[in-house]
Amino acid sequence: MKRTLLFTGLLFLTLLGCKSQQYTFDELPEKQLVFGYGGGMAGKVDTYVLLENGQLFHNNSLTQETIELETLSKKQAEEYFLKLEELSLSTLDFNHPGSRYYFLEEVNKDGKHKIVWGASDHKLSKKYLDFYKEIKNHIK
């Protein structure tokens, strides 16, 4: 009886340890995929922050409201982080906003690297635009 109880207790503790850590917008991990858009007449900026565990946050600059959106699967989040790594944002220097602009930002232990586009006279490579559209489709 004692062995069964001990085994059940250890199994329970092990399963608790398997759950991904949950974060708040005020306390984010060092690795993030940040994306969004802004500009227009009001100058509003919508920022989304995706974490490796699948948590997704949205911040509206006008209302200063931050909400947690529906979580992506951990597998889907890992795929996005792999694609982000393949894009090598840190090797690209692209800062050409228009009156309406879009951005992708990689945040990790080495710092932050952000690209911004929207100006009609500067075109961003299709692979970055496709990646942005893909992640943006998750937050309709």
Coordinates of N, CA and C in Angstrom, one line a residue:
M1 N 0.8 -1.2 0.0 CA 0.0 0.0 0.0 C 0.9 1.3 0.0
K2 N 1.9 1.3 0.9 CA 2.8 2.4 0.9 C 3.5 2.6 -0.4
R3 N 4.0 1.5 -1.0 CA 4.7 1.6 -2.3 C 3.8 2.1 -3.4
T4 N 2.5 1.7 -3.4 CA 1.6 2.2 -4.4 C 1.4 3.7 -4.2
L5 N 1.2 4.1 -3.0 CA 1.0 5.5 -2.7 C 2.2 6.3 -3.1
L6 N 3.4 5.8 -2.8 CA 4.7 6.5 -3.1 C 4.8 6.6 -4.6
F7 N 4.6 5.5 -5.3 CA 4.7 5.4 -6.8 C 3.7 6.4 -7.4
T8 N 2.5 6.5 -6.9 CA 1.5 7.4 -7.5 C 1.9 8.8 -7.2
G9 N 2.4 9.1 -6.1 CA 2.9 10.5 -5.8 C 4.0 10.9 -6.7
L10 N 5.0 10.0 -6.9 CA 6.1 10.3 -7.8 C 5.7 10.5 -9.2
L11 N 4.7 9.7 -9.6 CA 4.2 9.8 -11.0 C 3.5 11.1 -11.2
F12 N 2.7 11.5 -10.2 CA 2.0 12.8 -10.3 C 3.0 14.0 -10.3
L13 N 4.0 13.9 -9.5 CA 5.0 15.0 -9.5 C 5.8 15.1 -10.9
T14 N 6.0 13.9 -11.5 CA 6.7 13.8 -12.8 C 5.8 14.5 -13.8
L15 N 4.6 14.1 -13.8 CA 3.6 14.7 -14.8 C 3.5 16.2 -14.7
L16 N 3.5 16.7 -13.4 CA 3.4 18.1 -13.2 C 4.6 18.8 -13.8
G17 N 5.8 18.2 -13.7 CA 7.0 18.8 -14.3 C 7.1 18.8 -15.8
C18 N 6.2 18.1 -16.5 CA 6.2 18.0 -17.9 C 5.4 19.2 -18.5
K19 N 4.6 19.9 -17.8 CA 3.8 21.0 -18.3 C 4.7 22.2 -18.6
S20 N 4.5 22.8 -19.8 CA 5.3 24.0 -20.1 C 5.0 25.1 -19.2
Q21 N 6.1 25.8 -18.9 CA 5.9 27.0 -18.0 C 5.0 28.0 -18.7
Q22 N 4.1 28.7 -18.0 CA 3.3 29.7 -18.5 C 3.8 31.0 -18.1
Y23 N 3.7 32.0 -19.0 CA 4.3 33.3 -18.8 C 3.2 34.4 -18.8
T24 N 3.5 35.5 -18.3 CA 2.6 36.7 -18.4 C 3.3 37.7 -19.4
F25 N 2.6 38.6 -19.9 CA 3.2 39.6 -20.8 C 4.2 40.5 -20.1
D26 N 4.1 40.6 -18.8 CA 5.1 41.4 -18.0 C 6.3 40.6 -17.7
E27 N 6.3 39.3 -17.8 CA 7.4 38.4 -17.5 C 7.6 37.4 -18.6
L28 N 8.2 37.8 -19.7 CA 8.4 37.0 -20.9 C 9.8 36.3 -20.9
P29 N 9.9 35.2 -21.5 CA 11.2 34.5 -21.6 C 12.1 35.3 -22.6
E30 N 13.4 35.0 -22.6 CA 14.3 35.8 -23.5 C 14.1 35.4 -25.0
K31 N 13.5 34.3 -25.3 CA 13.3 34.0 -26.7 C 11.8 34.2 -27.1
Q32 N 11.7 35.1 -28.2 CA 10.4 35.5 -28.6 C 10.4 35.8 -30.1
L33 N 9.2 35.6 -30.7 CA 9.0 36.0 -32.1 C 7.9 37.1 -32.0
V34 N 8.3 38.3 -32.4 CA 7.5 39.5 -32.3 C 7.1 39.9 -33.7
F35 N 5.9 40.2 -33.9 CA 5.4 40.7 -35.3 C 4.2 41.6 -35.1
G36 N 3.9 42.3 -36.2 CA 2.7 43.2 -36.1 C 2.7 44.2 -37.2
Y37 N 1.9 45.2 -37.0 CA 1.7 46.3 -38.0 C 1.3 47.5 -37.3
G38 N 1.5 48.7 -38.0 CA 1.1 49.9 -37.4 C 1.0 51.0 -38.4
G39 N 0.7 52.2 -37.9 CA 0.6 53.4 -38.8 C -0.8 53.8 -39.0
G40 N -1.0 54.4 -40.1 CA -2.3 54.9 -40.4 C -2.6 56.2 -39.8
M41 N -3.8 56.7 -39.9 CA -4.2 58.0 -39.3 C -4.0 58.1 -37.8
A42 N -4.4 57.0 -37.1 CA -4.3 57.0 -35.6 C -3.0 56.6 -35.1
G43 N -2.1 56.1 -35.9 CA -0.8 55.7 -35.4 C -0.8 54.5 -34.5
K44 N -1.9 53.7 -34.6 CA -2.0 52.5 -33.8 C -1.0 51.4 -34.2
V45 N -0.5 50.7 -33.2 CA 0.4 49.6 -33.4 C -0.1 48.4 -32.8
D46 N -0.3 47.3 -33.5 CA -0.7 46.0 -33.0 C 0.5 45.1 -33.0
T47 N 0.9 44.7 -31.8 CA 2.1 43.9 -31.6 C 1.7 42.5 -31.1
Y48 N 2.2 41.5 -31.7 CA 2.0 40.1 -31.3 C 3.3 39.5 -30.8
V49 N 3.2 38.7 -29.7 CA 4.4 38.1 -29.2 C 4.1 36.6 -29.1
L50 N 4.9 35.8 -29.8 CA 4.8 34.3 -29.8 C 5.9 33.8 -29.0
L51 N 5.6 32.8 -28.1 CA 6.7 32.2 -27.3 C 6.8 30.7 -27.7
E52 N 7.9 30.1 -27.4 CA 8.2 28.8 -27.8 C 7.2 27.8 -27.3
N53 N 6.6 28.0 -26.2 CA 5.6 27.1 -25.6 C 4.2 27.2 -26.3
G54 N 4.1 28.2 -27.3 CA 2.9 28.4 -28.0 C 2.0 29.5 -27.5
Q55 N 2.4 30.1 -26.4 CA 1.6 31.2 -25.9 C 1.7 32.4 -26.9
L56 N 0.6 33.1 -27.1 CA 0.5 34.2 -28.0 C -0.1 35.4 -27.3
F57 N 0.5 36.6 -27.3 CA 0.0 37.8 -26.7 C -0.2 38.8 -27.8
H58 N -1.2 39.7 -27.5 CA -1.5 40.8 -28.4 C -1.5 42.1 -27.6
N59 N -0.8 43.1 -28.1 CA -0.8 44.4 -27.4 C -1.3 45.5 -28.4
N60 N -2.3 46.3 -28.0 CA -2.8 47.4 -28.8 C -2.3 48.7 -28.2
S61 N -1.5 49.4 -29.0 CA -0.9 50.6 -28.5 C -1.8 51.7 -28.1
L62 N -3.0 51.8 -28.7 CA -3.9 52.9 -28.3 C -4.6 52.6 -27.0
T63 N -5.1 51.4 -26.8 CA -5.7 51.1 -25.5 C -4.8 50.7 -24.4
Q64 N -3.5 50.4 -24.8 CA -2.5 49.9 -23.9 C -3.0 48.5 -23.3
E65 N -3.9 47.9 -23.9 CA -4.4 46.6 -23.5 C -3.6 45.5 -24.0
T66 N -3.2 44.5 -23.2 CA -2.5 43.3 -23.6 C -3.4 42.1 -23.2
I67 N -3.7 41.2 -24.2 CA -4.4 40.0 -23.9 C -3.7 38.8 -24.4
E68 N -4.0 37.7 -23.8 CA -3.4 36.4 -24.2 C -4.4 35.8 -25.2
L69 N -3.9 35.5 -26.4 CA -4.8 34.9 -27.4 C -4.7 33.4 -27.3
E70 N -5.5 32.7 -28.1 CA -5.5 31.2 -28.1 C -4.1 30.7 -28.3
T71 N -3.7 29.8 -27.5 CA -2.3 29.2 -27.6 C -2.2 28.3 -28.8
L72 N -1.0 28.4 -29.5 CA -0.7 27.5 -30.6 C -0.1 26.2 -30.0
S73 N -0.2 25.2 -30.8 CA 0.5 24.0 -30.3 C 2.0 24.2 -30.1
K74 N 2.6 23.5 -29.2 CA 4.0 23.7 -29.0 C 4.8 23.3 -30.3
K75 N 4.3 22.3 -31.0 CA 4.9 21.8 -32.3 C 4.8 23.0 -33.3
Q76 N 3.6 23.6 -33.4 CA 3.5 24.7 -34.4 C 4.4 25.9 -34.0
A77 N 4.5 26.2 -32.8 CA 5.4 27.3 -32.3 C 6.8 27.0 -32.6
E78 N 7.2 25.7 -32.4 CA 8.6 25.3 -32.7 C 8.9 25.4 -34.2
E79 N 7.9 25.1 -35.0 CA 8.1 25.2 -36.5 C 8.3 26.7 -36.9
Y80 N 7.5 27.6 -36.3 CA 7.7 29.0 -36.6 C 9.1 29.5 -36.1
F81 N 9.5 29.1 -35.0 CA 10.9 29.5 -34.5 C 12.0 28.9 -35.4
L82 N 11.8 27.7 -35.9 CA 12.8 27.2 -36.9 C 12.8 28.0 -38.2
K83 N 11.6 28.3 -38.7 CA 11.5 29.1 -39.9 C 12.1 30.5 -39.7
L84 N 11.9 31.1 -38.5 CA 12.5 32.4 -38.2 C 14.0 32.3 -38.2
E85 N 14.5 31.2 -37.6 CA 16.0 31.0 -37.6 C 16.5 30.9 -39.0
E86 N 15.8 30.2 -39.9 CA 16.2 30.0 -41.3 C 16.2 31.3 -42.0
L87 N 15.3 32.2 -41.7 CA 15.3 33.5 -42.3 C 16.5 34.4 -42.0
S88 N 17.2 34.1 -40.9 CA 18.4 34.9 -40.5 C 18.1 36.4 -40.5
L89 N 17.2 36.8 -39.7 CA 16.9 38.3 -39.6 C 18.1 39.1 -39.2
S90 N 19.0 38.5 -38.4 CA 20.1 39.3 -38.0 C 21.1 39.7 -39.1
T91 N 20.9 39.0 -40.2 CA 21.8 39.3 -41.4 C 21.2 40.3 -42.3
L92 N 19.9 40.7 -42.0 CA 19.2 41.6 -42.9 C 19.0 43.0 -42.2
D93 N 19.4 44.0 -42.9 CA 19.2 45.4 -42.4 C 18.1 46.0 -43.3
F94 N 16.9 46.0 -42.8 CA 15.7 46.5 -43.6 C 14.8 47.3 -42.7
N95 N 14.8 48.6 -42.9 CA 14.0 49.5 -42.1 C 13.4 50.5 -43.0
H96 N 12.3 50.2 -43.7 CA 11.6 51.0 -44.6 C 10.1 51.1 -44.4
P97 N 9.7 51.8 -43.3 CA 8.3 51.8 -43.0 C 7.6 52.8 -44.0
G98 N 6.3 52.5 -44.2 CA 5.5 53.5 -44.9 C 4.5 54.1 -44.0
S99 N 3.5 54.7 -44.5 CA 2.4 55.3 -43.6 C 1.7 54.1 -42.9
R100 N 1.7 53.0 -43.5 CA 1.2 51.7 -42.9 C 2.4 50.8 -43.0
Y101 N 2.8 50.2 -41.9 CA 4.0 49.4 -41.9 C 3.8 48.1 -41.2
Y102 N 4.7 47.1 -41.4 CA 4.7 45.8 -40.8 C 6.1 45.5 -40.3
F103 N 6.1 44.6 -39.3 CA 7.4 44.3 -38.8 C 7.5 42.8 -38.3
L104 N 8.7 42.3 -38.3 CA 9.1 41.0 -37.7 C 10.3 41.3 -36.8
E105 N 10.3 40.7 -35.7 CA 11.4 40.9 -34.7 C 11.8 39.5 -34.1
E106 N 13.0 39.3 -34.0 CA 13.6 38.1 -33.3 C 14.2 38.6 -32.0
V107 N 13.8 38.0 -30.9 CA 14.3 38.4 -29.6 C 14.9 37.1 -29.0
N108 N 16.2 37.2 -28.6 CA 16.8 36.0 -28.0 C 17.9 36.5 -27.0
K109 N 18.7 35.6 -26.5 CA 19.7 36.0 -25.5 C 20.8 36.9 -26.1
D110 N 20.9 36.9 -27.4 CA 21.9 37.7 -28.1 C 21.4 39.1 -28.4
G111 N 20.1 39.4 -28.1 CA 19.6 40.7 -28.4 C 18.3 40.6 -29.2
K112 N 18.1 41.7 -29.9 CA 16.9 41.9 -30.7 C 17.3 42.3 -32.1
H113 N 16.6 41.8 -33.1 CA 16.8 42.2 -34.5 C 15.4 42.3 -35.2
K114 N 15.2 43.5 -35.7 CA 13.8 43.8 -36.2 C 14.0 44.3 -37.7
I115 N 13.0 43.9 -38.5 CA 12.9 44.4 -39.9 C 11.5 45.1 -40.0
V116 N 11.5 46.2 -40.7 CA 10.2 46.9 -40.9 C 10.1 47.3 -42.4
W117 N 8.9 47.1 -42.9 CA 8.6 47.4 -44.3 C 7.2 48.0 -44.5
G118 N 7.0 48.6 -45.6 CA 5.7 49.2 -45.9 C 5.9 50.3 -47.0
A119 N 7.1 50.8 -47.1 CA 7.3 51.9 -48.1 C 7.2 51.3 -49.5
S120 N 6.5 52.0 -50.3 CA 6.3 51.4 -51.7 C 7.5 51.4 -52.6
D121 N 8.5 52.2 -52.2 CA 9.7 52.2 -53.0 C 10.8 51.2 -52.6
H122 N 10.5 50.4 -51.5 CA 11.5 49.4 -51.0 C 10.7 48.1 -50.9
K123 N 11.1 47.1 -51.6 CA 10.4 45.8 -51.6 C 11.2 44.8 -50.8
L124 N 10.5 44.1 -49.9 CA 11.1 43.1 -49.1 C 11.0 41.7 -49.8
S125 N 11.9 40.9 -49.6 CA 12.0 39.6 -50.3 C 10.7 38.8 -49.9
K126 N 10.2 38.0 -50.9 CA 9.0 37.2 -50.8 C 9.0 36.3 -49.6
K127 N 10.2 35.7 -49.3 CA 10.3 34.7 -48.2 C 9.9 35.3 -46.9
Y128 N 10.2 36.6 -46.6 CA 9.9 37.3 -45.4 C 8.4 37.6 -45.4
L129 N 7.9 38.0 -46.5 CA 6.4 38.4 -46.6 C 5.6 37.1 -46.4
D130 N 6.0 36.0 -47.0 CA 5.3 34.7 -46.9 C 5.3 34.3 -45.4
F131 N 6.4 34.4 -44.8 CA 6.5 34.0 -43.4 C 5.5 34.9 -42.5
Y132 N 5.6 36.2 -42.8 CA 4.7 37.1 -42.0 C 3.2 36.7 -42.2
K133 N 2.8 36.5 -43.5 CA 1.4 36.1 -43.8 C 1.1 34.8 -43.1
E134 N 2.0 33.9 -43.1 CA 1.7 32.6 -42.4 C 1.4 32.7 -40.9
I135 N 2.3 33.4 -40.2 CA 2.0 33.6 -38.8 C 0.8 34.5 -38.5
K136 N 0.6 35.5 -39.4 CA -0.5 36.4 -39.2 C -1.8 35.7 -39.4
N137 N -1.9 34.6 -40.2 CA -3.1 33.9 -40.4 C -3.6 33.1 -39.2
H138 N -2.7 33.0 -38.2 CA -3.1 32.3 -36.9 C -3.9 33.2 -36.0
I139 N -4.0 34.5 -36.3 CA -4.6 35.4 -35.3 C -5.8 36.1 -35.9
K140 N -6.4 35.6 -36.8 CA -7.6 36.2 -37.4 C -8.7 36.5 -36.4

